[in-house]
C-alpha positions as CSV (number, residue, x, y, z in Angstrom):
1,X,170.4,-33.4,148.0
2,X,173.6,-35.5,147.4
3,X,175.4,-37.3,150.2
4,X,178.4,-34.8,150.0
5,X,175.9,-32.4,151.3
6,X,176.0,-34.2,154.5
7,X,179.7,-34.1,154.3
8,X,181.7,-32.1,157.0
9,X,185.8,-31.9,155.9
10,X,188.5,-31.8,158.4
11,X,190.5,-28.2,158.4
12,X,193.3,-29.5,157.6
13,X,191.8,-31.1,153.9
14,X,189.5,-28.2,153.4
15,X,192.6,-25.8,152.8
16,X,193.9,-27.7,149.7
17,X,190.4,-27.4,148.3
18,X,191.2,-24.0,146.4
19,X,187.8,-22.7,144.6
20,X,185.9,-25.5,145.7
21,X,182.5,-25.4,147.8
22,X,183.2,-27.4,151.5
23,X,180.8,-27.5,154.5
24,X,183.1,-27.3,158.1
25,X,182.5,-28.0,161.4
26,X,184.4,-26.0,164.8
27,X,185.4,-24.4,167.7
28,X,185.0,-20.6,167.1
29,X,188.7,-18.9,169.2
30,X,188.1,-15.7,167.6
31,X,185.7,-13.2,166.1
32,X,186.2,-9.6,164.4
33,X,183.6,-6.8,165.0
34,X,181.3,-6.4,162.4
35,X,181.8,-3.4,160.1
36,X,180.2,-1.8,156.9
37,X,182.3,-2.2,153.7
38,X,183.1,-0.4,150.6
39,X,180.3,-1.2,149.4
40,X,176.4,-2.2,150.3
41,X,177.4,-4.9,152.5
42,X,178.6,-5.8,155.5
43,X,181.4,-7.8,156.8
44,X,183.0,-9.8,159.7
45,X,185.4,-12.9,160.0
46,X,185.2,-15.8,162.3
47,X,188.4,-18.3,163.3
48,X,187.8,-21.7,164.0
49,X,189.8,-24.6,165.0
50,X,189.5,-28.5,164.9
51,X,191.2,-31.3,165.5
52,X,193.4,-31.9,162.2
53,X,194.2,-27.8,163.0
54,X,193.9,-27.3,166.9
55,X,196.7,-24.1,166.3
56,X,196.9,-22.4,162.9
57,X,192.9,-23.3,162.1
58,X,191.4,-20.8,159.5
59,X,189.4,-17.8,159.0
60,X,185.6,-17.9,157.2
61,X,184.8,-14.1,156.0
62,X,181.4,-13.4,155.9
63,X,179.3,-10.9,154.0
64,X,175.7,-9.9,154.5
65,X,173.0,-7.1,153.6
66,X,173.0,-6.0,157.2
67,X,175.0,-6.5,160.3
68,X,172.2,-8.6,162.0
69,X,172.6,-10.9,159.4
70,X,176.4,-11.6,160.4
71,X,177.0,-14.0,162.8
72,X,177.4,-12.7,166.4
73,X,179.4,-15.2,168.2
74,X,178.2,-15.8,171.9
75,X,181.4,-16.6,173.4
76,X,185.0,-18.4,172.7
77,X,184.3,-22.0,172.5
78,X,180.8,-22.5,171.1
79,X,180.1,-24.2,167.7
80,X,179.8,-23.1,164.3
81,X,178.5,-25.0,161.0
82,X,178.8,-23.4,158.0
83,X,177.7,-24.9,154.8
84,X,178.7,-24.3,150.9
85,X,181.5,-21.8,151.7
86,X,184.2,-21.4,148.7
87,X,187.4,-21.6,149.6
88,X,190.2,-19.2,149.0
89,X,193.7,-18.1,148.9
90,X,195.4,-14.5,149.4
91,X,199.3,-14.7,149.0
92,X,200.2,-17.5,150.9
93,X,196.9,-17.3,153.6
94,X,193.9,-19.7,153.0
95,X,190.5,-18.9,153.9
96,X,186.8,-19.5,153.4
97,X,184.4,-17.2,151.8
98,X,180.3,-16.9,152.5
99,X,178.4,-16.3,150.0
100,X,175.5,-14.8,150.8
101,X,173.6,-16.3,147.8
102,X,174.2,-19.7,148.5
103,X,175.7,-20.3,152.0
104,X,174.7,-21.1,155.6
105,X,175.3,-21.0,159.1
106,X,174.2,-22.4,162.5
107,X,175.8,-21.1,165.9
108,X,175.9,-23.8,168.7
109,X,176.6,-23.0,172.5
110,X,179.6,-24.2,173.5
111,X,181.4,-26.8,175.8
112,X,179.9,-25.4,179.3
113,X,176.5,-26.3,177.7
114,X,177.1,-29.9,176.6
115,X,174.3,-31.4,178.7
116,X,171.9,-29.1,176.7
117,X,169.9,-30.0,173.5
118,X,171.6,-29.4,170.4
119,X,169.1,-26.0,169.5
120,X,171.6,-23.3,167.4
121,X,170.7,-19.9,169.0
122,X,171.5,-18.2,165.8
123,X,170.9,-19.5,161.8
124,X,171.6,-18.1,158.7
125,X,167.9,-18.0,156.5
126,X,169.4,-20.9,154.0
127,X,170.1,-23.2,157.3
128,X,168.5,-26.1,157.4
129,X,168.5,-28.6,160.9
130,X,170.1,-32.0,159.6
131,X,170.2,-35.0,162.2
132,X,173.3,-36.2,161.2
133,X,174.9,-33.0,162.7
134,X,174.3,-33.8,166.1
135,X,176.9,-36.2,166.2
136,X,179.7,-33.9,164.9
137,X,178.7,-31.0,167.4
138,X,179.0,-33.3,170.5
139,X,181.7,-34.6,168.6
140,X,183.5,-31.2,168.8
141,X,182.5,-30.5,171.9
142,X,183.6,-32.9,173.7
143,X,187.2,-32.6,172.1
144,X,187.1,-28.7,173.2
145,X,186.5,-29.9,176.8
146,X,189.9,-31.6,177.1
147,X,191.7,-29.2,174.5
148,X,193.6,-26.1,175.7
149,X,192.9,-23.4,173.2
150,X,196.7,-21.7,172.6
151,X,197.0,-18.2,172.6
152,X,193.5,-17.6,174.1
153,X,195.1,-16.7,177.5
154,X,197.9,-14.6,176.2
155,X,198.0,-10.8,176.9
156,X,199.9,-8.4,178.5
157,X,200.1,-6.7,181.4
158,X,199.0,-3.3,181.6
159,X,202.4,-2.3,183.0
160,X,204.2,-3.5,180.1
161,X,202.1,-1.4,177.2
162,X,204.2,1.2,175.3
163,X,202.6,4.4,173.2
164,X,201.6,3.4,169.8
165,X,202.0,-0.3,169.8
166,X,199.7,-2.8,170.0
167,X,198.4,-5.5,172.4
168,X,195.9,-7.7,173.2
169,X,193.3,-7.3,176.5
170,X,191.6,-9.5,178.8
171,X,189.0,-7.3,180.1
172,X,185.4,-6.9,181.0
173,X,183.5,-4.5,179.1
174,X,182.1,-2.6,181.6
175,X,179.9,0.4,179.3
176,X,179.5,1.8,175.5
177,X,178.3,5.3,174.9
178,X,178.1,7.5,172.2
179,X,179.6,10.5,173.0
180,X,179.3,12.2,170.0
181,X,178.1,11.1,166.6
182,X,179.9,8.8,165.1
183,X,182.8,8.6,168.2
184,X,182.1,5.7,170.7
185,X,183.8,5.1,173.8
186,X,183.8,2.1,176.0
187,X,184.8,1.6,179.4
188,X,186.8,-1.9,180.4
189,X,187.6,-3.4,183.7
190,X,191.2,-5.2,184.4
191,X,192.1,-6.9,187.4
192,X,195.6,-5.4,186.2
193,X,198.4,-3.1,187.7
194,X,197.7,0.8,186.7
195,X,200.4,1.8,183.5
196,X,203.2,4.6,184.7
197,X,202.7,7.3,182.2
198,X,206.7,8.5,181.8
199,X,207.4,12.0,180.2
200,X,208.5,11.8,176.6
201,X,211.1,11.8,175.7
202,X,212.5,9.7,177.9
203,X,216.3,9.5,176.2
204,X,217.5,13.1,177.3
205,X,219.5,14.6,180.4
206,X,218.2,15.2,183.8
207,X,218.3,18.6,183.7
208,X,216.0,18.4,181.2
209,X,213.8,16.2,182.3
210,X,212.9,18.7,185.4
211,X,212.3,21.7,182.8
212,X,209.9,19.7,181.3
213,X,207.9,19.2,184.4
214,X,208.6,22.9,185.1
215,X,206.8,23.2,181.9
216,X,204.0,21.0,181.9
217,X,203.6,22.7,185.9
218,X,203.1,26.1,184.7
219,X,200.7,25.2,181.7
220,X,198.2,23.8,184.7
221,X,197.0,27.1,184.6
222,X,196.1,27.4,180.8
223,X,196.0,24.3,179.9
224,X,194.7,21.8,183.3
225,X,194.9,18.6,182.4
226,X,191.0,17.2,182.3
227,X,189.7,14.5,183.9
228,X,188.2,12.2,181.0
229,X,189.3,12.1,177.5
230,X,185.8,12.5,176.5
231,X,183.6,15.5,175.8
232,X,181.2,14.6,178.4
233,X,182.1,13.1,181.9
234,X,179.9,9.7,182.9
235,X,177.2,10.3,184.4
236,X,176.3,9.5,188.4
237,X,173.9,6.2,187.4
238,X,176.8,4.9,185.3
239,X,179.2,5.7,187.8
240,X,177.6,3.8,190.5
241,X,177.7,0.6,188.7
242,X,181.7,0.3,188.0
243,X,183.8,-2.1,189.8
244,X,185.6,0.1,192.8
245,X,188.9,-1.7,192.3
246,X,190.8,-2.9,189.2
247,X,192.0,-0.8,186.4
248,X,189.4,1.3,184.2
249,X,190.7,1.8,180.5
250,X,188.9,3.5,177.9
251,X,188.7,2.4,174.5
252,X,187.9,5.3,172.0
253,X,185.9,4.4,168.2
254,X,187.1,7.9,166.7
255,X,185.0,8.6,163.5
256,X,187.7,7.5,161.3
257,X,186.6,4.0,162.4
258,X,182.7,4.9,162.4
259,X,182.1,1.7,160.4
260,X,182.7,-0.8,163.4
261,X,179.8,-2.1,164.6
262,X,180.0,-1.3,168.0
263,X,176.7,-1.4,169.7
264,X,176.8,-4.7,168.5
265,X,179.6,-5.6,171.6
266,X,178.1,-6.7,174.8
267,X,178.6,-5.3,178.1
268,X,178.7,-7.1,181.5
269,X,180.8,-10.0,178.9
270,X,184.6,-10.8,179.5
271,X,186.6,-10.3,176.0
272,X,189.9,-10.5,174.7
273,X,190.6,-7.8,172.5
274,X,192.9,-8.7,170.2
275,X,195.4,-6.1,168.6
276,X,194.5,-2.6,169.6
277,X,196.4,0.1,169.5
278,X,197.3,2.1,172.8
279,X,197.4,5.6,173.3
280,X,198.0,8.9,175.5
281,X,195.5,11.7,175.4
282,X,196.1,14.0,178.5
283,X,198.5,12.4,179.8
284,X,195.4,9.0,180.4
285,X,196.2,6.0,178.8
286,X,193.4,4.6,176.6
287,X,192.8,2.1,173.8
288,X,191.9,2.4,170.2
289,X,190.1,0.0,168.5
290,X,191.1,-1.0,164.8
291,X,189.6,-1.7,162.0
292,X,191.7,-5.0,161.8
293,X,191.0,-5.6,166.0
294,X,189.6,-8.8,166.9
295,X,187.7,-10.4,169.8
296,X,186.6,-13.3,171.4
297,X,183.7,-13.5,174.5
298,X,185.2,-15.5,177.5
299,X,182.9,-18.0,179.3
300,X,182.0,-17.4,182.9
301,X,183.8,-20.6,183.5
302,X,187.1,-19.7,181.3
303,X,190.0,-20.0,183.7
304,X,191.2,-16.8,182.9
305,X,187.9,-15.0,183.9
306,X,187.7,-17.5,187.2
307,X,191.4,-16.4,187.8
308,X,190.5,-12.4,187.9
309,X,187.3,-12.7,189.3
310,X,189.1,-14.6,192.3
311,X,191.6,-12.1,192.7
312,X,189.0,-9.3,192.2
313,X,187.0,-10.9,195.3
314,X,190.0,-10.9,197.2
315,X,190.5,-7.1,197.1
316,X,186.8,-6.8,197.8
317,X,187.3,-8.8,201.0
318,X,190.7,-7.7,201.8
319,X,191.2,-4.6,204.6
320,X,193.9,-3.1,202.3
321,X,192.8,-4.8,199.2
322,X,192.1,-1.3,197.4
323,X,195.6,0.0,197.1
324,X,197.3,0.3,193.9
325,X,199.0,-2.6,192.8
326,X,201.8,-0.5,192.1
327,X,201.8,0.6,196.2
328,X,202.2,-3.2,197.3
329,X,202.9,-4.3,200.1
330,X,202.6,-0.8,201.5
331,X,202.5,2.8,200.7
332,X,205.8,4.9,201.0
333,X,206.3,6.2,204.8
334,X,207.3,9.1,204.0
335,X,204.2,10.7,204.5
336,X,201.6,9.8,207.3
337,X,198.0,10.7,208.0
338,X,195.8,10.3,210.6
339,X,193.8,7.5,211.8
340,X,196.3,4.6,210.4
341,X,193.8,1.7,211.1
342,X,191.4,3.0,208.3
343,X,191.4,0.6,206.1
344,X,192.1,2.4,202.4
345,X,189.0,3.5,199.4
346,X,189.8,3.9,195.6
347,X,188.8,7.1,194.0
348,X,186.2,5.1,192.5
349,X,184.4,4.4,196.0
350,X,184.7,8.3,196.6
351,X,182.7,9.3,193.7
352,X,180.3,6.9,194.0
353,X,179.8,7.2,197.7
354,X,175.7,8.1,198.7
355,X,176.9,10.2,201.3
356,X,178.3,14.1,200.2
357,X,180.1,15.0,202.7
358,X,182.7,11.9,204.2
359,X,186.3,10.9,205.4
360,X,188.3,8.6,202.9
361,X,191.7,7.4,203.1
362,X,193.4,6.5,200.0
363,X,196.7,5.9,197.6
364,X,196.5,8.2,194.6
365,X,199.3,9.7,192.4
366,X,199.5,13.6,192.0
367,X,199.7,14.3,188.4
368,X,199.4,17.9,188.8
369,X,199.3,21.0,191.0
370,X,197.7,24.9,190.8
371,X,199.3,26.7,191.8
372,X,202.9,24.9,190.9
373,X,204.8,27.4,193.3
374,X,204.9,26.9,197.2
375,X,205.3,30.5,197.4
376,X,201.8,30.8,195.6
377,X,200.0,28.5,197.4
378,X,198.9,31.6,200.2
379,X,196.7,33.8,198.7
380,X,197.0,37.6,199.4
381,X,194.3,37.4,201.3
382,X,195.9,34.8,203.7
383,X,194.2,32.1,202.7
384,X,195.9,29.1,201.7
385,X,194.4,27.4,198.4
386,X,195.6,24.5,195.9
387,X,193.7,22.3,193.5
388,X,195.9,18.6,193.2
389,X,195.0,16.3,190.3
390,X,194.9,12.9,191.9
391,X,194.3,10.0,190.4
392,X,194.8,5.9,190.7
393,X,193.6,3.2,188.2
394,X,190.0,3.9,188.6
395,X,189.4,7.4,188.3
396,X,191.2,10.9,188.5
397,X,189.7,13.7,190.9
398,X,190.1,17.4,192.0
399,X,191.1,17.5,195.5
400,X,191.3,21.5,196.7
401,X,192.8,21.8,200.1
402,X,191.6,25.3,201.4
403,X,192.5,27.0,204.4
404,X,193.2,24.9,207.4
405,X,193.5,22.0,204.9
406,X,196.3,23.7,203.0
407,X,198.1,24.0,206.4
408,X,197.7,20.9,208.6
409,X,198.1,18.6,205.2
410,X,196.1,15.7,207.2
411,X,193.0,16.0,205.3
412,X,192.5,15.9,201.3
413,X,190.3,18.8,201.0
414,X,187.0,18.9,198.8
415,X,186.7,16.0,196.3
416,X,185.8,17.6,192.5
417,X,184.5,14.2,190.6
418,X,184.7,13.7,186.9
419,X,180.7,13.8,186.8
420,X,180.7,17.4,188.1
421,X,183.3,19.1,186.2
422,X,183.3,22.5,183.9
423,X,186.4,23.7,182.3
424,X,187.0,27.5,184.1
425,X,185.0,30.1,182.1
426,X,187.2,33.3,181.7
427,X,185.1,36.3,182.2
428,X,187.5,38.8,181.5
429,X,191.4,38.4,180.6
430,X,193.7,41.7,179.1
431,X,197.4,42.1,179.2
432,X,198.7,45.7,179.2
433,X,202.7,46.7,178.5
434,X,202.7,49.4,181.6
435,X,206.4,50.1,180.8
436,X,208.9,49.6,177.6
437,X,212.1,47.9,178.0
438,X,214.9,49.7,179.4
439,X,216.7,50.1,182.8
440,X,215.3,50.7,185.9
441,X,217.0,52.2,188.7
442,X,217.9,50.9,191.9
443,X,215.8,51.3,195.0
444,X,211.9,51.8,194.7
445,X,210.2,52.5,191.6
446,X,206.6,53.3,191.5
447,X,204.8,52.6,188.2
448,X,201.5,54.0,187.8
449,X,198.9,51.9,186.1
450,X,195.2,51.7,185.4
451,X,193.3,49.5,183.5
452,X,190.0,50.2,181.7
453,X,188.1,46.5,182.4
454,X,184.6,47.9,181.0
455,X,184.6,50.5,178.1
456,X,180.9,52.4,179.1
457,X,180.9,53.1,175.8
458,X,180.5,49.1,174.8
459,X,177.4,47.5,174.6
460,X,175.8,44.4,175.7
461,X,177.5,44.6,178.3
462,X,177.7,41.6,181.1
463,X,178.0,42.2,185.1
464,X,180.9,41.0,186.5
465,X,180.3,38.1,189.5
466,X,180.8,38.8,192.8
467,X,184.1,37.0,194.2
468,X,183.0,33.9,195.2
469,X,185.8,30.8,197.0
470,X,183.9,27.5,197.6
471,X,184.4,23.8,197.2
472,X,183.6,23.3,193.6
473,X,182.7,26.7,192.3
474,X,185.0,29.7,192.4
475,X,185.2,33.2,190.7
476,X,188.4,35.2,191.1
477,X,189.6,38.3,189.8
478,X,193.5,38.6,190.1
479,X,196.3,40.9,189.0
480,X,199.5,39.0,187.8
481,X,202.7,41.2,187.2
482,X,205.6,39.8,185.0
483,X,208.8,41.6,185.5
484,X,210.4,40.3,182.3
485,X,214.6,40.6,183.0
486,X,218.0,39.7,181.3
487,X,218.5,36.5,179.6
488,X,220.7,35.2,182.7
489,X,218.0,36.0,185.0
490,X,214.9,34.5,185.8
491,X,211.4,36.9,185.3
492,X,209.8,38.3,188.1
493,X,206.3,37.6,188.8
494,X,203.8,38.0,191.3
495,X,199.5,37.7,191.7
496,X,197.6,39.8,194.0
497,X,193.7,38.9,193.9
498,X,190.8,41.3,194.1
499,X,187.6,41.7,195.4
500,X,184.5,42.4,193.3
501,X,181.6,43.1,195.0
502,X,178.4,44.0,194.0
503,X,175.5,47.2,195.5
504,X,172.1,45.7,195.8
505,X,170.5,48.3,193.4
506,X,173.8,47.3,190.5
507,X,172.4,43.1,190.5
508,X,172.0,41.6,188.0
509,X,168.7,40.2,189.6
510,X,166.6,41.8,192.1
511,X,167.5,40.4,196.1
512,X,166.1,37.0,197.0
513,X,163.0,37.8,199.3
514,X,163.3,35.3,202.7
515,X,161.5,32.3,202.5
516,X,160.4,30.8,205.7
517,X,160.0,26.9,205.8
518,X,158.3,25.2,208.9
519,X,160.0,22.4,210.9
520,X,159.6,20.4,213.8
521,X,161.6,17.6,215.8
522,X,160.3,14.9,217.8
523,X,161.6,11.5,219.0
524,X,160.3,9.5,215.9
525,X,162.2,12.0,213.8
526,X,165.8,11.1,215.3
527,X,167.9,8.2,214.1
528,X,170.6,8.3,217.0
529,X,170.1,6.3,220.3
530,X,167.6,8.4,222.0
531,X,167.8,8.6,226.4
532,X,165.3,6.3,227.8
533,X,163.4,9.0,228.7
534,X,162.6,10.5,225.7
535,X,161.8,7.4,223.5
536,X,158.3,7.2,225.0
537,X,157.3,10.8,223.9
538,X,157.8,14.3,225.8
539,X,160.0,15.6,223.3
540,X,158.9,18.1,220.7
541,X,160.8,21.4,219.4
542,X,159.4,23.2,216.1
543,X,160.3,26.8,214.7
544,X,160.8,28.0,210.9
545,X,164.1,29.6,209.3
546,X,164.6,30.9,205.9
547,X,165.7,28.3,203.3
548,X,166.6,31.6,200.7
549,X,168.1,34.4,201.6
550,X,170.7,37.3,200.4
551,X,174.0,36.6,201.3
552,X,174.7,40.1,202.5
553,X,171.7,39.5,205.0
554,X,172.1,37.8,207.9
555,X,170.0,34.5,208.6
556,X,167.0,34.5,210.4
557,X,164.4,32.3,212.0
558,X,162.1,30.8,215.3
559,X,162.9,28.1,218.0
560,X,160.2,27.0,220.5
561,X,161.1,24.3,222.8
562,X,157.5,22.6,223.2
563,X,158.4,20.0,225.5
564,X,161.3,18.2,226.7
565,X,161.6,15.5,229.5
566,X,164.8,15.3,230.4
567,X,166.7,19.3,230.6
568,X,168.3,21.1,228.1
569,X,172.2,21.7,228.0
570,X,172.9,23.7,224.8
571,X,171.0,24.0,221.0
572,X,173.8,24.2,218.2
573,X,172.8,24.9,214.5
574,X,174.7,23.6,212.1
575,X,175.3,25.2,208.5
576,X,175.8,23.1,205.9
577,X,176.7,24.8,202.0
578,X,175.8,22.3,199.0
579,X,177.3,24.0,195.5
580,X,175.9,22.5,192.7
581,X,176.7,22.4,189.2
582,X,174.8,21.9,186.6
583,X,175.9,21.1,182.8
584,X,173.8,21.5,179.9
């Protein structure tokens, strides 16, 4: 082996060595993601800097039979040694090429590791360790330490993205999942202000602005806006383990870009995402990674990441640390709640609360509302019901205020997370003309109707539901009548709901025969602060009640009061309903 073999050029000589084979020596700033070409092989290219190049520096592209044969970068900062790479020109850009056949490459941790020994944690097969190296890697390292890397902290601001451009991220990648085959999503963390999503277009009169609204108000019903871009919400486990403050984006790998690597991308790691393409899919803003989107892993001890994860504590900490950015330094006082003190939650720390039934106080945004008219917000039945869209930069929610809730406006209803969510399921739907166009006198006019909702004649026929209004699971049966008028005058419309009730012999299933179950309550089986008296014993009550029973039965069950020292003032029962859903 010659002595030129040992011989590491400066960038800044390399690049005028066109077509000739050079070993380099640097400071990785920025990685792409690995990704299958046209052809058997795959590819990914790696930017490094040095001294003689601290700015412009120069891109290796490397090719390999597999994707664990690229290099996988461990973060922004560490060392790489390639050896025997050709180097090219395109136009008027100058790059080096691996060869597979002939080249090699050694990955080095970085500056926050200097005191380590020099071991590479990751070699190409035609590596081969060379003491004379050492030298040039402390070498480099040591210039990285007092070297700012330019351009490393640039990004923007989540406020400032626009539809269809492109920007670069510093974010934490929180989780990857494969939603479907071949689409990937992943979810990133920002200590970043939430984006305003404006109506488009934005260059038109007032006027028409509101009509918009009006529109996107009335298409709640047939079109609700979801609550995750995805064809599957996250589930609970995953839920749980996202930061309850800070921005969550998604990032979407569509299958037009299927050839990214992307389980090759780290979670729990700090990146900056270089170039990717922001979008707006139900009116959420997400990002799109590129085929041409680049990355680089961020230290722990990056001043950037130290920054955010300063602020991030902060919030933790802080009483009133979990508002919106956007809500600073207070909420509007235009609308007031109870119990001011609380101190405010993010959506994010109502889904993943342990507890299902709780209080929370917190800033959200409405985004939508069913039903859009005030007038429709009582039902017929004199029940006040409406579902609100709510979200902030963690999450979006269902919030239905029903009755009393719909009324007193101080309490935000039942929560509907994204991890519990089915699009509504029409069970039956006709529209019938009950009278041609023409005049209709004045005074009352009584049109005579009937619809036919089950032809006997049909088969396979499916039982309707019983009506059913809870929390998270309702089935309705309403009548809407459109009075369709001039083209100077607005249409007349109005809903009246329906009850559908089912004879025991017409079920679909036979009635639920009772089932007792046996309890008993002692002091050892209380968690409150017990009287003196009854924490050394003479306390014990037992009985049985039915855990499953009709609904059109009423509830039965025993109470014996065994023992009690101290005397009895009242015995309340409490009824608590749990709805479940279940997806799948």
């Amino acid at each position: 082996m010659g002595r030129e073999d040992y011989k590491f050029m400066q960038l800044v000589d390399a690049i005028a060595c066109i077509n000739q084979r050079v070993n380099l020596i640097g400071i990785v700033v920025e990685t792409s993601l690995p990704k299958s070409t046209k052809g058997t092989d795959y590819f990914c290219s790696v930017k490094i800097i040095d001294e003689s190049r601290p700015s412009l520096g120069i891109y290796i592209n490397f090719f390999a039979e597999t994707m664990e044969k690229l290099p996988h970068v461990g973060s922004v900062g560490d060392v790489i040694m390639v050896s025997h790479v050709v180097v090219k020109i395109r136009g008027s850009e100058v790059y080096a090429l691996f060869n597979k056949a002939f080249s090699s490459f050694a990955l080095f941790e970085g500056r926050d590791h200097s005191g380590k020994e020099l071991v590479p944690y990751q070699i190409s097969s035609r590596y081969k360790a060379r003491d004379q190296d050492k030298n040039f890697i402390m070498g480099l390292r040591k210039w990285s330490m007092q070297h700012k890397i330019e351009g490393l902290n640039e990004s923007l601001q989540l406020r400032e993205i626009k539809e269809g451009g492109h920007l670069n991220l510093l974010c934490k990648v929180l989780h990857i999942s494969e939603v479907k085959e071949n689409d990937w999503m992943l979810l990133f963390g920002m200590e970043q202000t939430h984006p305003l999503l404006l109506l488009k277009p934005i260059d038109i009169w007032d006027q028409h602005i509101s009509f918009m609204v009006l529109l996107l108000l009335e298409d709640e019903m047939e079109n609700p806006l979801p609550l995750q871009v995805e064809p599957s919400p996250v589930s609970r486990d995953v839920l749980c383990t996202l930061p309850p403050v800070g921005t969550i984006l998604r990032m979407i790998v569509d299958q037009g870009n299927e050839k990214i690597g992307i389980k090759f991308l780290k979670t729990n790691k700090w990146v900056k995402l270089i170039n990717v393409k922001c979008e707006v899919r139900a009116a959420l803003w997400h990002a799109v990674l590129m085929p041409f989107s680049k990355l680089c892993y961020l230290p722990d001890d990056d001043h950037s990441v130290i920054e955010r994860q300063r602020s991030y504590n902060e919030r933790i900490q802080s009483k009133w640390g979990r508002m919106p950015f956007t809500s600073f330094p207070w909420p509007s006082h235009i609308t007031e709640t109870e119990h001011p003190d609380v101190p405010f939650v993010t959506l994010m720390n109502i889904l993943s609360h342990p507890e299902v039934t709780c209080k929370f106080k917190s800033v959200v945004r409405v985004v939508a509302i069913f039903p859009w008219r005030a007038e429709d917000f009582l039902s017929p039945s004199g029940i006040y019901r409406v579902r609100l869209t709510l979200e902030d930069p963690t999450a979006r929610v269902h919030a239905f205020l029903y009755a009393e809730d719909g009324v007193r406006g101080g309490s935000a209803g039942v929560i509907e997370s994204l991890y519990g969510v089915i699009k509504p399921i029409p069970i039956v739907k006709k529209a019938v003309d009950i009278r041609s166009s023409g005049k209709i006198g004045s005074g009352t006019t009584e049109i005579p109707f009937s619809v036919i909702l089950k032809d006997p004649k049909e088969e396979n026929l499916e039982k309707f539901y019983e009506t059913f209004h809870g929390g998270n699971v309702s089935i309705q049966y309403l009548v809407t009548v459109d009075v369709v008028r001039g083209y100077l005058h607005k249409p007349l419309s109005t809903t009246v709901e329906f009850i559908v009730e089912s004879e025991k012999d017409n079920l679909p299933q036979k009635p639920v025969s009772p089932e007792m179950v046996i309890f008993y309550i002692t002091q050892d089986t209380q968690r409150h602060t017990l009287l003196t008296e009854l924490k050394s014993g003479g306390f014990r009550v037992t009985g049985k009640v039915c855990t499953q029973c009709s609904l059109l039965d009423p509830i039965g069950g025993e109470l014996t009061v065994e023992a009690s020292a101290v005397p009895i003032e009242s015995i309340d029962i409490h009824l608590i309903r749990v709805e479940s859903i279940l997806i799948g």
